[in-house]
GROMACS .gro file of C-alpha atoms in nm:
model
  288
    1MET     CA    1 -13.805  27.607   6.804
    2SER     CA    2 -13.948  27.297   6.933
    3ASP     CA    3 -13.638  27.093   6.863
    4THR     CA    4 -13.435  27.343   7.044
    5GLY     CA    5 -13.671  27.334   7.333
    6GLU     CA    6 -13.657  26.953   7.349
    7ARG     CA    7 -13.280  26.954   7.331
    8SER     CA    8 -13.272  27.209   7.603
    9ASP     CA    9 -13.491  26.988   7.821
   10GLY     CA   10 -13.258  26.686   7.773
   11PRO     CA   11 -12.978  26.794   8.006
   12ASP     CA   12 -13.224  26.889   8.268
   13GLU     CA   13 -13.377  26.542   8.259
   14GLU     CA   14 -13.035  26.381   8.277
   15ALA     CA   15 -12.949  26.592   8.573
   16THR     CA   16 -13.279  26.507   8.728
   17GLY     CA   17 -13.216  26.132   8.664
   18ALA     CA   18 -12.870  26.159   8.817
   19ASP     CA   19 -13.013  26.326   9.118
   20GLU     CA   20 -13.278  26.056   9.153
   21GLY     CA   21 -13.013  25.780   9.117
   22LYS     CA   22 -12.799  25.940   9.382
   23GLN     CA   23 -13.101  25.976   9.601
   24ALA     CA   24 -13.190  25.608   9.549
   25SER     CA   25 -12.831  25.508   9.630
   26ASP     CA   26 -12.843  25.713   9.944
   27GLU     CA   27 -13.178  25.558  10.038
   28SER     CA   28 -13.028  25.211   9.974
   29THR     CA   29 -12.734  25.289  10.198
   30ASP     CA   30 -12.959  25.425  10.467
   31GLY     CA   31 -13.180  25.116  10.440
   32ALA     CA   32 -12.880  24.886  10.474
   33GLU     CA   33 -12.764  25.073  10.777
   34ALA     CA   34 -13.117  25.055  10.921
   35GLY     CA   35 -13.121  24.668  10.873
   36GLU     CA   36 -13.365  24.665  10.583
   37THR     CA   37 -13.319  24.418  10.301
   38PRO     CA   38 -13.201  24.585   9.989
   39SER     CA   39 -13.443  24.571   9.706
   40GLY     CA   40 -13.169  24.544   9.441
   41PRO     CA   41 -13.019  24.226   9.294
   42GLN     CA   42 -12.884  23.968   9.557
   43LEU     CA   43 -12.651  23.659   9.550
   44LEU     CA   44 -12.818  23.321   9.517
   45ASP     CA   45 -12.769  23.067   9.802
   46LEU     CA   46 -12.690  22.727   9.642
   47ASP     CA   47 -12.808  22.517   9.939
   48GLU     CA   48 -13.142  22.693   9.948
   49ALA     CA   49 -13.176  22.662   9.572
   50LEU     CA   50 -13.105  22.289   9.580
   51GLY     CA   51 -13.322  22.235   9.882
   52ASP     CA   52 -13.618  22.400   9.730
   53SER     CA   53 -13.581  22.231   9.392
   54ASP     CA   54 -13.580  21.875   9.267
   55VAL     CA   55 -13.224  21.897   9.136
   56GLU     CA   56 -13.007  21.595   9.234
   57LEU     CA   57 -12.629  21.601   9.235
   58ILE     CA   58 -12.476  21.327   9.018
   59LEU     CA   59 -12.162  21.184   9.185
   60ASP     CA   60 -11.890  20.983   9.030
   61GLU     CA   61 -11.960  20.610   9.032
   62ASP     CA   62 -11.616  20.531   9.179
   63GLU     CA   63 -11.649  20.786   9.453
   64GLU     CA   64 -11.831  20.672   9.766
   65PRO     CA   65 -12.018  20.919   9.978
   66ALA     CA   66 -11.846  21.000  10.305
   67PRO     CA   67 -12.025  20.848  10.607
   68THR     CA   68 -12.215  21.093  10.807
   69PRO     CA   69 -12.082  21.100  11.166
   70PRO     CA   70 -12.344  21.052  11.436
   71PRO     CA   71 -12.449  21.369  11.597
   72GLU     CA   72 -12.269  21.435  11.921
   73PRO     CA   73 -12.493  21.495  12.217
   74ALA     CA   74 -12.489  21.846  12.325
   75ALA     CA   75 -12.303  21.882  12.652
   76SER     CA   76 -12.535  22.020  12.909
   77PRO     CA   77 -12.408  22.222  13.201
   78GLN     CA   78 -12.503  21.934  13.442
   79SER     CA   79 -12.305  21.661  13.256
   80ARG     CA   80 -11.961  21.771  13.385
   81PRO     CA   81 -12.054  21.750  13.754
   82ASN     CA   82 -12.201  21.403  13.691
   83MET     CA   83 -11.879  21.281  13.527
   84ASP     CA   84 -11.674  21.415  13.815
   85ALA     CA   85 -11.901  21.236  14.062
   86LEU     CA   86 -11.863  20.909  13.866
   87ARG     CA   87 -11.484  20.943  13.870
   88VAL     CA   88 -11.491  20.999  14.248
   89ILE     CA   89 -11.718  20.697  14.297
   90GLY     CA   90 -11.490  20.480  14.079
   91ALA     CA   91 -11.183  20.583  14.279
   92GLN     CA   92 -11.369  20.506  14.602
   93LEU     CA   93 -11.469  20.163  14.469
   94GLN     CA   94 -11.109  20.083  14.375
   95ALA     CA   95 -10.992  20.191  14.719
   96ALA     CA   96 -11.264  19.979  14.880
   97GLU     CA   97 -11.157  19.676  14.672
   98ARG     CA   98 -10.796  19.723  14.778
   99GLU     CA   99 -10.904  19.748  15.141
  100ARG     CA  100 -11.116  19.434  15.096
  101ASP     CA  101 -10.820  19.240  14.953
  102GLU     CA  102 -10.597  19.359  15.234
  103ALA     CA  103 -10.864  19.264  15.489
  104ARG     CA  104 -10.893  18.917  15.333
  105SER     CA  105 -10.517  18.873  15.347
  106GLU     CA  106 -10.510  18.983  15.710
  107LEU     CA  107 -10.801  18.748  15.785
  108GLU     CA  108 -10.622  18.449  15.629
  109LYS     CA  109 -10.309  18.537  15.821
  110ALA     CA  110 -10.509  18.566  16.142
  111LYS     CA  111 -10.675  18.229  16.075
  112ALA     CA  112 -10.336  18.065  16.024
  113GLU     CA  113 -10.203  18.222  16.344
  114LEU     CA  114 -10.517  18.111  16.530
  115GLU     CA  115 -10.479  17.753  16.405
  116GLU     CA  116 -10.114  17.753  16.506
  117ALA     CA  117 -10.211  17.891  16.847
  118LYS     CA  118 -10.474  17.617  16.885
  119GLN     CA  119 -10.218  17.349  16.801
  120SER     CA  120  -9.975  17.507  17.045
  121VAL     CA  121 -10.243  17.510  17.315
  122VAL     CA  122 -10.325  17.145  17.246
  123ARG     CA  123  -9.958  17.049  17.263
  124SER     CA  124  -9.911  17.251  17.580
  125ALA     CA  125 -10.217  17.090  17.735
  126ALA     CA  126 -10.086  16.743  17.643
  127ASP     CA  127  -9.743  16.827  17.783
  128LEU     CA  128  -9.903  16.962  18.100
  129ASP     CA  129 -10.118  16.652  18.136
  130ASN     CA  130  -9.814  16.427  18.086
  131PHE     CA  131  -9.620  16.636  18.335
  132ARG     CA  132  -9.901  16.604  18.590
  133LYS     CA  133  -9.919  16.229  18.538
  134ARG     CA  134  -9.544  16.198  18.568
  135VAL     CA  135  -9.538  16.410  18.883
  136ARG     CA  136  -9.829  16.211  19.026
  137ARG     CA  137  -9.656  15.884  18.941
  138GLU     CA  138  -9.327  16.003  19.085
  139ARG     CA  139  -9.502  16.123  19.397
  140GLY     CA  140  -9.675  15.788  19.425
  141GLU     CA  141  -9.343  15.610  19.382
  142ASP     CA  142  -9.182  15.836  19.641
  143LYS     CA  143  -9.466  15.767  19.883
  144LYS     CA  144  -9.438  15.395  19.822
  145GLN     CA  145  -9.063  15.402  19.871
  146ALA     CA  146  -9.099  15.606  20.188
  147ALA     CA  147  -9.371  15.372  20.313
  148ALA     CA  148  -9.162  15.068  20.216
  149SER     CA  149  -8.868  15.211  20.410
  150VAL     CA  150  -9.085  15.260  20.721
  151VAL     CA  151  -9.246  14.917  20.688
  152LYS     CA  152  -8.908  14.752  20.640
  153ASP     CA  153  -8.790  14.912  20.963
  154LEU     CA  154  -9.098  14.767  21.136
  155LEU     CA  155  -9.035  14.410  21.017
  156PRO     CA  156  -8.795  14.330  21.306
  157VAL     CA  157  -9.071  14.444  21.544
  158THR     CA  158  -9.314  14.195  21.389
  159ASP     CA  159  -9.044  13.924  21.415
  160ASN     CA  160  -8.998  14.002  21.783
  161PHE     CA  161  -9.372  13.995  21.844
  162GLU     CA  162  -9.386  13.655  21.674
  163ARG     CA  163  -9.104  13.522  21.896
  164ALA     CA  164  -9.266  13.677  22.202
  165ARG     CA  165  -9.595  13.507  22.123
  166ALA     CA  166  -9.423  13.169  22.080
  167GLN     CA  167  -9.237  13.205  22.412
  168ALA     CA  168  -9.553  13.325  22.586
  169GLU     CA  169  -9.740  13.018  22.461
  170GLU     CA  170  -9.458  12.791  22.594
  171ALA     CA  171  -9.458  12.974  22.925
  172ALA     CA  172  -9.836  12.952  22.952
  173ALA     CA  173  -9.820  12.579  22.879
  174ALA     CA  174  -9.565  12.543  23.161
  175GLY     CA  175  -9.785  12.750  23.389
  176GLU     CA  176  -9.531  13.026  23.423
  177VAL     CA  177  -9.758  13.303  23.282
  178PRO     CA  178 -10.133  13.332  23.270
  179GLU     CA  179 -10.329  13.280  22.951
  180SER     CA  180 -10.437  13.644  22.955
  181PHE     CA  181 -10.075  13.746  22.895
  182VAL     CA  182 -10.062  13.526  22.588
  183GLU     CA  183 -10.391  13.672  22.464
  184GLY     CA  184 -10.258  14.026  22.512
  185VAL     CA  185  -9.943  13.950  22.307
  186LYS     CA  186 -10.155  13.795  22.032
  187LEU     CA  187 -10.384  14.099  22.029
  188ILE     CA  188 -10.098  14.346  21.988
  189GLU     CA  189  -9.933  14.132  21.722
  190GLY     CA  190 -10.261  14.107  21.531
  191GLN     CA  191 -10.314  14.484  21.540
  192LEU     CA  192  -9.964  14.547  21.406
  193ASP     CA  193 -10.010  14.288  21.130
  194GLU     CA  194 -10.343  14.446  21.031
  195VAL     CA  195 -10.194  14.795  21.006
  196LEU     CA  196  -9.907  14.669  20.791
  197ARG     CA  197 -10.143  14.464  20.575
  198ARG     CA  198 -10.357  14.772  20.499
  199ALA     CA  199 -10.040  14.957  20.406
  200GLY     CA  200  -9.962  14.690  20.142
  201LEU     CA  201  -9.752  14.435  20.330
  202GLU     CA  202  -9.815  14.064  20.266
  203PRO     CA  203  -9.615  13.758  20.377
  204VAL     CA  204  -9.429  13.534  20.132
  205ASP     CA  205  -9.567  13.182  20.089
  206HIS     CA  206  -9.335  12.926  20.247
  207GLU     CA  207  -9.506  12.611  20.124
  208GLY     CA  208  -9.369  12.400  19.843
  209SER     CA  209  -9.009  12.387  19.728
  210PHE     CA  210  -8.729  12.639  19.752
  211ASP     CA  211  -8.760  12.943  19.524
  212PRO     CA  212  -8.439  13.147  19.495
  213GLU     CA  213  -8.638  13.457  19.401
  214ILE     CA  214  -8.821  13.479  19.734
  215HIS     CA  215  -8.625  13.245  19.962
  216ASP     CA  216  -8.281  13.267  20.116
  217ALA     CA  217  -8.141  12.920  20.206
  218MET     CA  218  -7.956  12.944  20.535
  219LEU     CA  219  -7.901  12.565  20.585
  220SER     CA  220  -7.927  12.248  20.376
  221GLU     CA  221  -8.013  11.923  20.555
  222PRO     CA  222  -7.983  11.578  20.390
  223ARG     CA  223  -8.316  11.400  20.405
  224ASP     CA  224  -8.459  11.086  20.246
  225ASP     CA  225  -8.822  11.125  20.353
  226VAL     CA  226  -8.903  11.450  20.170
  227PRO     CA  227  -8.841  11.568  19.814
  228ASP     CA  228  -8.530  11.757  19.724
  229LYS     CA  229  -8.525  12.131  19.806
  230SER     CA  230  -8.826  12.110  20.031
  231ILE     CA  231  -8.854  12.385  20.292
  232LEU     CA  232  -8.802  12.235  20.635
  233GLN     CA  233  -8.794  12.540  20.860
  234VAL     CA  234  -8.849  12.916  20.837
  235PHE     CA  235  -8.604  13.121  21.041
  236GLU     CA  236  -8.738  13.460  20.935
  237ARG     CA  237  -9.051  13.526  20.735
  238GLY     CA  238  -9.033  13.702  20.403
  239TYR     CA  239  -9.264  13.986  20.290
  240ARG     CA  240  -9.382  14.164  19.979
  241PHE     CA  241  -9.483  14.531  19.984
  242ASN     CA  242  -9.721  14.650  19.710
  243GLY     CA  243  -9.634  14.348  19.496
  244LYS     CA  244  -9.255  14.389  19.528
  245LEU     CA  245  -9.028  14.169  19.736
  246LEU     CA  246  -8.934  14.363  20.047
  247ARG     CA  247  -8.744  14.091  20.229
  248PRO     CA  248  -8.671  13.725  20.130
  249ALA     CA  249  -8.754  13.447  20.373
  250LYS     CA  250  -8.466  13.277  20.552
  251VAL     CA  251  -8.525  12.903  20.544
  252ARG     CA  252  -8.367  12.560  20.585
  253VAL     CA  253  -8.408  12.324  20.288
  254ALA     CA  254  -8.382  11.948  20.240
  255SER     CA  255  -8.128  11.779  20.017
  256ASN     CA  256  -8.247  11.452  19.858
  257PRO     CA  257  -8.100  11.382  19.510
  258ASP     CA  258  -8.290  11.051  19.486
  259MET     CA  259  -8.634  11.220  19.502
  260PRO     CA  260  -8.740  11.490  19.254
  261ALA     CA  261  -8.797  11.837  19.386
  262ALA     CA  262  -9.147  11.928  19.495
  263PRO     CA  263  -9.329  12.192  19.285
  264ARG     CA  264  -9.292  12.549  19.403
  265ALA     CA  265  -9.581  12.743  19.542
  266ASP     CA  266  -9.628  12.956  19.229
  267GLU     CA  267  -9.604  12.650  19.004
  268SER     CA  268  -9.860  12.469  19.220
  269ALA     CA  269 -10.096  12.767  19.191
  270ALA     CA  270 -10.042  12.783  18.814
  271GLY     CA  271 -10.104  12.409  18.784
  272GLY     CA  272 -10.424  12.438  18.984
  273ASP     CA  273 -10.543  12.719  18.759
  274GLU     CA  274 -10.470  12.508  18.451
  275VAL     CA  275 -10.660  12.213  18.597
  276ALA     CA  276 -10.955  12.437  18.680
  277SER     CA  277 -10.946  12.590  18.331
  278GLY     CA  278 -10.933  12.246  18.171
  279ALA     CA  279 -11.230  12.131  18.377
  280ALA     CA  280 -11.425  12.440  18.277
  281ASP     CA  281 -11.346  12.383  17.909
  282ALA     CA  282 -11.456  12.023  17.937
  283GLY     CA  283 -11.780  12.128  18.099
  284SER     CA  284 -11.839  12.379  17.818
  285GLY     CA  285 -11.777  12.106  17.560
  286ASP     CA  286 -12.029  11.878  17.730
  287ASP     CA  287 -12.286  12.157  17.733
  288ALA     CA  288 -12.231  12.215  17.362
   0.00000   0.00000   0.00000
């Protein structure tokens, strides 16, 4: 009886165990769906097992461990705007450098043009100054030529005044005219000579021997009492105007081959200067 009762209880227990297993499986499924950790057997994580233990991995001696790359900085949301700003600033700097180079080139070009303009101004100023000097010189020459032409036309008047004075003196000596008339002629002649002298007129020296450069021989008279080519008489006085010969003197000269010619006026003056210079040098030597 008892064995039968125990055997009869066996299927009921198996059924009860099956129901409990199914119930546990259902509870496990419901726990997984609810996010609870299952209480049954789980897979082992190798990294956690090695990290928590003292186990060391033995590598092959010929195999080198791969280098660990440096950690890359995490890109923050503000890094991209900063990079964009740097790129913009770099582009602006390059543009500024190009503008600077162009400005330098333009400056050098402007300096060269300025230097050329300065040289041109200097040359123009020199040309203008030379032109002014030339015009002034030409005007001076024109004035001198015009004045020389007027003075040359007045020379016959001075000759006539000189002849009138000589005739007035002869007439006054003969008692034909009063002395006041002679003085009046002399006064007018002197005024005219003074005006022409201030204008640059000066008479040619007629002393000494004949000089073909300033004298015009009208007659030659044989003489034995004076040196050859001595000036015996002046028919018409010669003049210089501003250092240039305006009219040669018309003279009569002596002819005497036996007596050397007398020194000319310019040679006499040059000889006197040489004598004076020699005397001065001698005096300086005595003082020394």
